[in-house]
Amino acid sequence: MMVRLYDYDVPAAEPDAGIPPLRPLLEELGAGDRRTLLTGLFKPERMPGTMERLTTLVEDVDLSFANALVTLDNDGRSRRFVAIDEAKAILDRWLPDSAIAGVREWDVARLLEPYGDGTYHGKLLKRTRKQLRSVSSRDALTVPFLFRRSWGPA
């Protein structure tokens, strides 16, 4: 399964240049959009084939989102992160196309390939593979099982 990734390089807020401060805008989002951002934003890749979520996901949506706001706050400095299509659709409301540094495809199946070499990267891949063991659909990738059980349908 292929997923499109958007590499964001969001400059520090400069309203005159069309770059708004994200925090106050994101604070106004409803629960559905908050869930989408929480499950659709990732740190820049540490190594090919692995992804790490931008913030730690916990059962309390408000707590997770508060942590995300700190990470996305571009009021004083630039922010870098990766978004998938669903999260990009929300960010497109405020950010110009120039905030996207690149677009690429990500093959989820690469997470299922064993390294088998016992190195740090092998262990990291094993942990990620375990977390996404049951990825069989795009929904499984973008909505963690914990969230689906606890939050119910969006």
PDB file of C-alpha atoms in Angstrom:
ATOM      1  CA  MET A   1       0.000   0.000   0.000  1.00  0.00           C
ATOM      2  CA  MET A   2       1.365   3.418  -0.928  1.00  0.00           C
ATOM      3  CA  VAL A   3       0.729   6.564   1.073  1.00  0.00           C
ATOM      4  CA  ARG A   4       1.608  10.077  -0.089  1.00  0.00           C
ATOM      5  CA  LEU A   5       3.771  12.032   2.367  1.00  0.00           C
ATOM      6  CA  TYR A   6       4.130  15.809   2.430  1.00  0.00           C
ATOM      7  CA  ASP A   7       7.305  17.183   3.984  1.00  0.00           C
ATOM      8  CA  TYR A   8       6.423  20.441   5.693  1.00  0.00           C
ATOM      9  CA  ASP A   9       9.018  23.075   6.460  1.00  0.00           C
ATOM     10  CA  VAL A  10       6.846  25.770   8.053  1.00  0.00           C
ATOM     11  CA  PRO A  11       8.685  29.066   8.612  1.00  0.00           C
ATOM     12  CA  ALA A  12       8.247  31.115  11.753  1.00  0.00           C
ATOM     13  CA  ALA A  13       4.941  32.967  11.729  1.00  0.00           C
ATOM     14  CA  GLU A  14       4.941  36.006   9.469  1.00  0.00           C
ATOM     15  CA  PRO A  15       1.359  37.077   8.683  1.00  0.00           C
ATOM     16  CA  ASP A  16       2.483  39.642   6.075  1.00  0.00           C
ATOM     17  CA  ALA A  17       4.122  36.817   4.115  1.00  0.00           C
ATOM     18  CA  GLY A  18       1.079  34.536   4.418  1.00  0.00           C
ATOM     19  CA  ILE A  19       2.474  32.338   7.222  1.00  0.00           C
ATOM     20  CA  PRO A  20       0.068  32.557  10.169  1.00  0.00           C
ATOM     21  CA  PRO A  21       0.826  31.457  13.724  1.00  0.00           C
ATOM     22  CA  LEU A  22      -0.656  27.948  13.739  1.00  0.00           C
ATOM     23  CA  ARG A  23      -1.425  27.514  17.427  1.00  0.00           C
ATOM     24  CA  PRO A  24      -4.450  29.856  17.708  1.00  0.00           C
ATOM     25  CA  LEU A  25      -5.884  28.497  14.452  1.00  0.00           C
ATOM     26  CA  LEU A  26      -5.516  24.867  15.486  1.00  0.00           C
ATOM     27  CA  GLU A  27      -7.023  25.521  18.920  1.00  0.00           C
ATOM     28  CA  GLU A  28     -10.329  26.268  17.164  1.00  0.00           C
ATOM     29  CA  LEU A  29     -10.533  22.847  15.463  1.00  0.00           C
ATOM     30  CA  GLY A  30     -13.317  20.428  16.333  1.00  0.00           C
ATOM     31  CA  ALA A  31     -12.765  16.944  17.728  1.00  0.00           C
ATOM     32  CA  GLY A  32     -12.794  15.211  14.329  1.00  0.00           C
ATOM     33  CA  ASP A  33     -10.108  17.455  12.839  1.00  0.00           C
ATOM     34  CA  ARG A  34      -8.047  17.144  16.022  1.00  0.00           C
ATOM     35  CA  ARG A  35      -8.092  13.344  15.722  1.00  0.00           C
ATOM     36  CA  THR A  36      -7.093  13.584  12.086  1.00  0.00           C
ATOM     37  CA  LEU A  37      -4.081  15.760  12.879  1.00  0.00           C
ATOM     38  CA  LEU A  38      -3.025  13.583  15.796  1.00  0.00           C
ATOM     39  CA  THR A  39      -3.027  10.462  13.652  1.00  0.00           C
ATOM     40  CA  GLY A  40      -1.777  12.064  10.420  1.00  0.00           C
ATOM     41  CA  LEU A  41       1.369  13.983  11.442  1.00  0.00           C
ATOM     42  CA  PHE A  42       4.792  12.400  11.768  1.00  0.00           C
ATOM     43  CA  LYS A  43       8.349  13.402  12.567  1.00  0.00           C
ATOM     44  CA  PRO A  44      10.693  13.615   9.591  1.00  0.00           C
ATOM     45  CA  GLU A  45      11.862  10.092   8.835  1.00  0.00           C
ATOM     46  CA  ARG A  46      14.760   8.878  10.939  1.00  0.00           C
ATOM     47  CA  MET A  47      15.554   6.141   8.439  1.00  0.00           C
ATOM     48  CA  PRO A  48      13.995   4.796   5.245  1.00  0.00           C
ATOM     49  CA  GLY A  49      10.810   2.868   5.893  1.00  0.00           C
ATOM     50  CA  THR A  50      10.054   3.978   9.446  1.00  0.00           C
ATOM     51  CA  MET A  51       7.810   6.710  10.720  1.00  0.00           C
ATOM     52  CA  GLU A  52       7.363   8.095  14.218  1.00  0.00           C
ATOM     53  CA  ARG A  53       4.308  10.123  15.189  1.00  0.00           C
ATOM     54  CA  LEU A  54       4.859  13.791  15.916  1.00  0.00           C
ATOM     55  CA  THR A  55       3.410  13.502  19.414  1.00  0.00           C
ATOM     56  CA  THR A  56       2.731  10.657  21.804  1.00  0.00           C
ATOM     57  CA  LEU A  57      -0.844   9.456  21.445  1.00  0.00           C
ATOM     58  CA  VAL A  58      -2.771   8.881  24.642  1.00  0.00           C
ATOM     59  CA  GLU A  59      -6.402   8.051  25.270  1.00  0.00           C
ATOM     60  CA  ASP A  60      -7.193  11.628  26.324  1.00  0.00           C
ATOM     61  CA  VAL A  61      -7.645  13.493  23.022  1.00  0.00           C
ATOM     62  CA  ASP A  62      -7.344  16.927  24.618  1.00  0.00           C
ATOM     63  CA  LEU A  63      -4.052  16.052  26.302  1.00  0.00           C
ATOM     64  CA  SER A  64      -2.599  14.615  23.093  1.00  0.00           C
ATOM     65  CA  PHE A  65      -3.712  17.661  21.141  1.00  0.00           C
ATOM     66  CA  ALA A  66      -2.256  20.069  23.712  1.00  0.00           C
ATOM     67  CA  ASN A  67       1.108  18.345  23.219  1.00  0.00           C
ATOM     68  CA  ALA A  68       0.703  18.613  19.449  1.00  0.00           C
ATOM     69  CA  LEU A  69       0.034  22.352  19.715  1.00  0.00           C
ATOM     70  CA  VAL A  70       3.351  22.863  21.488  1.00  0.00           C
ATOM     71  CA  THR A  71       5.140  20.903  18.767  1.00  0.00           C
ATOM     72  CA  LEU A  72       3.394  22.750  15.906  1.00  0.00           C
ATOM     73  CA  ASP A  73       3.689  26.246  17.405  1.00  0.00           C
ATOM     74  CA  ASN A  74       5.579  28.275  14.784  1.00  0.00           C
ATOM     75  CA  ASP A  75       5.260  31.600  16.585  1.00  0.00           C
ATOM     76  CA  GLY A  76       8.966  31.893  17.357  1.00  0.00           C
ATOM     77  CA  ARG A  77      10.678  29.429  15.017  1.00  0.00           C
ATOM     78  CA  SER A  78      10.188  27.191  12.017  1.00  0.00           C
ATOM     79  CA  ARG A  79       8.713  23.704  12.354  1.00  0.00           C
ATOM     80  CA  ARG A  80       9.378  20.550  10.348  1.00  0.00           C
ATOM     81  CA  PHE A  81       7.047  17.562  10.134  1.00  0.00           C
ATOM     82  CA  VAL A  82       5.483  15.102   7.712  1.00  0.00           C
ATOM     83  CA  ALA A  83       1.750  14.912   6.946  1.00  0.00           C
ATOM     84  CA  ILE A  84      -0.370  12.396   5.089  1.00  0.00           C
ATOM     85  CA  ASP A  85      -3.289  13.436   2.851  1.00  0.00           C
ATOM     86  CA  GLU A  86      -5.919  13.703   5.596  1.00  0.00           C
ATOM     87  CA  ALA A  87      -3.796  15.995   7.765  1.00  0.00           C
ATOM     88  CA  LYS A  88      -2.664  18.027   4.735  1.00  0.00           C
ATOM     89  CA  ALA A  89      -6.296  18.800   3.912  1.00  0.00           C
ATOM     90  CA  ILE A  90      -6.635  20.538   7.287  1.00  0.00           C
ATOM     91  CA  LEU A  91      -3.316  22.389   7.098  1.00  0.00           C
ATOM     92  CA  ASP A  92      -4.160  23.615   3.588  1.00  0.00           C
ATOM     93  CA  ARG A  93      -6.763  25.901   5.153  1.00  0.00           C
ATOM     94  CA  TRP A  94      -3.990  28.173   6.409  1.00  0.00           C
ATOM     95  CA  LEU A  95      -0.596  27.232   5.026  1.00  0.00           C
ATOM     96  CA  PRO A  96       0.529  28.153   1.500  1.00  0.00           C
ATOM     97  CA  ASP A  97       1.953  25.560  -0.890  1.00  0.00           C
ATOM     98  CA  SER A  98       5.406  27.015  -0.213  1.00  0.00           C
ATOM     99  CA  ALA A  99       5.317  25.415   3.271  1.00  0.00           C
ATOM    100  CA  ILE A 100       5.618  21.987   1.603  1.00  0.00           C
ATOM    101  CA  ALA A 101       9.266  21.182   0.982  1.00  0.00           C
ATOM    102  CA  GLY A 102       8.599  17.951  -0.899  1.00  0.00           C
ATOM    103  CA  VAL A 103       6.166  15.158  -1.701  1.00  0.00           C
ATOM    104  CA  ARG A 104       6.981  11.467  -1.776  1.00  0.00           C
ATOM    105  CA  GLU A 105       5.423   8.031  -1.654  1.00  0.00           C
ATOM    106  CA  TRP A 106       5.775   5.725   1.324  1.00  0.00           C
ATOM    107  CA  ASP A 107       5.357   1.984   0.987  1.00  0.00           C
ATOM    108  CA  VAL A 108       3.760   0.649   4.158  1.00  0.00           C
ATOM    109  CA  ALA A 109       4.893  -2.845   3.213  1.00  0.00           C
ATOM    110  CA  ARG A 110       8.495  -1.788   3.890  1.00  0.00           C
ATOM    111  CA  LEU A 111       7.631  -1.852   7.589  1.00  0.00           C
ATOM    112  CA  LEU A 112       6.961  -5.558   7.317  1.00  0.00           C
ATOM    113  CA  GLU A 113      10.416  -6.412   5.952  1.00  0.00           C
ATOM    114  CA  PRO A 114      12.718  -7.785   8.672  1.00  0.00           C
ATOM    115  CA  TYR A 115      16.208  -6.355   9.068  1.00  0.00           C
ATOM    116  CA  GLY A 116      17.433  -9.334  11.054  1.00  0.00           C
ATOM    117  CA  ASP A 117      20.794  -7.729  11.838  1.00  0.00           C
ATOM    118  CA  GLY A 118      20.215  -6.822  15.514  1.00  0.00           C
ATOM    119  CA  THR A 119      21.367  -3.231  15.000  1.00  0.00           C
ATOM    120  CA  TYR A 120      19.638  -0.161  16.407  1.00  0.00           C
ATOM    121  CA  HIS A 121      17.805   0.303  13.125  1.00  0.00           C
ATOM    122  CA  GLY A 122      16.762  -3.341  13.149  1.00  0.00           C
ATOM    123  CA  LYS A 123      15.370  -2.964  16.665  1.00  0.00           C
ATOM    124  CA  LEU A 124      13.600   0.272  15.737  1.00  0.00           C
ATOM    125  CA  LEU A 125      12.031  -1.390  12.720  1.00  0.00           C
ATOM    126  CA  LYS A 126      10.973  -4.367  14.839  1.00  0.00           C
ATOM    127  CA  ARG A 127       9.245  -2.029  17.310  1.00  0.00           C
ATOM    128  CA  THR A 128       7.509  -0.118  14.513  1.00  0.00           C
ATOM    129  CA  ARG A 129       6.518  -3.357  12.792  1.00  0.00           C
ATOM    130  CA  LYS A 130       5.020  -4.604  16.050  1.00  0.00           C
ATOM    131  CA  GLN A 131       3.008  -1.396  16.466  1.00  0.00           C
ATOM    132  CA  LEU A 132       1.633  -1.674  12.932  1.00  0.00           C
ATOM    133  CA  ARG A 133       1.400  -5.464  12.808  1.00  0.00           C
ATOM    134  CA  SER A 134      -2.200  -5.448  11.644  1.00  0.00           C
ATOM    135  CA  VAL A 135      -1.939  -2.737   8.997  1.00  0.00           C
ATOM    136  CA  SER A 136      -4.236  -4.057   6.312  1.00  0.00           C
ATOM    137  CA  SER A 137      -5.908  -0.845   5.219  1.00  0.00           C
ATOM    138  CA  ARG A 138      -5.355   2.899   5.111  1.00  0.00           C
ATOM    139  CA  ASP A 139      -7.782   3.243   8.029  1.00  0.00           C
ATOM    140  CA  ALA A 140      -5.614   0.949  10.139  1.00  0.00           C
ATOM    141  CA  LEU A 141      -2.588   3.107   9.366  1.00  0.00           C
ATOM    142  CA  THR A 142      -4.155   6.463  10.110  1.00  0.00           C
ATOM    143  CA  VAL A 143      -6.339   5.578  13.088  1.00  0.00           C
ATOM    144  CA  PRO A 144      -4.576   3.738  15.934  1.00  0.00           C
ATOM    145  CA  PHE A 145      -6.510   0.866  17.472  1.00  0.00           C
ATOM    146  CA  LEU A 146      -6.507   2.591  20.856  1.00  0.00           C
ATOM    147  CA  PHE A 147      -8.216   5.599  19.336  1.00  0.00           C
ATOM    148  CA  ARG A 148     -10.768   3.500  17.453  1.00  0.00           C
ATOM    149  CA  ARG A 149     -11.775   1.631  20.623  1.00  0.00           C
ATOM    150  CA  SER A 150     -11.822   4.662  22.890  1.00  0.00           C
ATOM    151  CA  TRP A 151     -13.113   7.426  20.654  1.00  0.00           C
ATOM    152  CA  GLY A 152     -15.598   5.566  18.518  1.00  0.00           C
ATOM    153  CA  PRO A 153     -16.566   6.789  15.052  1.00  0.00           C
ATOM    154  CA  ALA A 154     -15.626  10.330  14.115  1.00  0.00           C
TER     155      ALA A 154
END
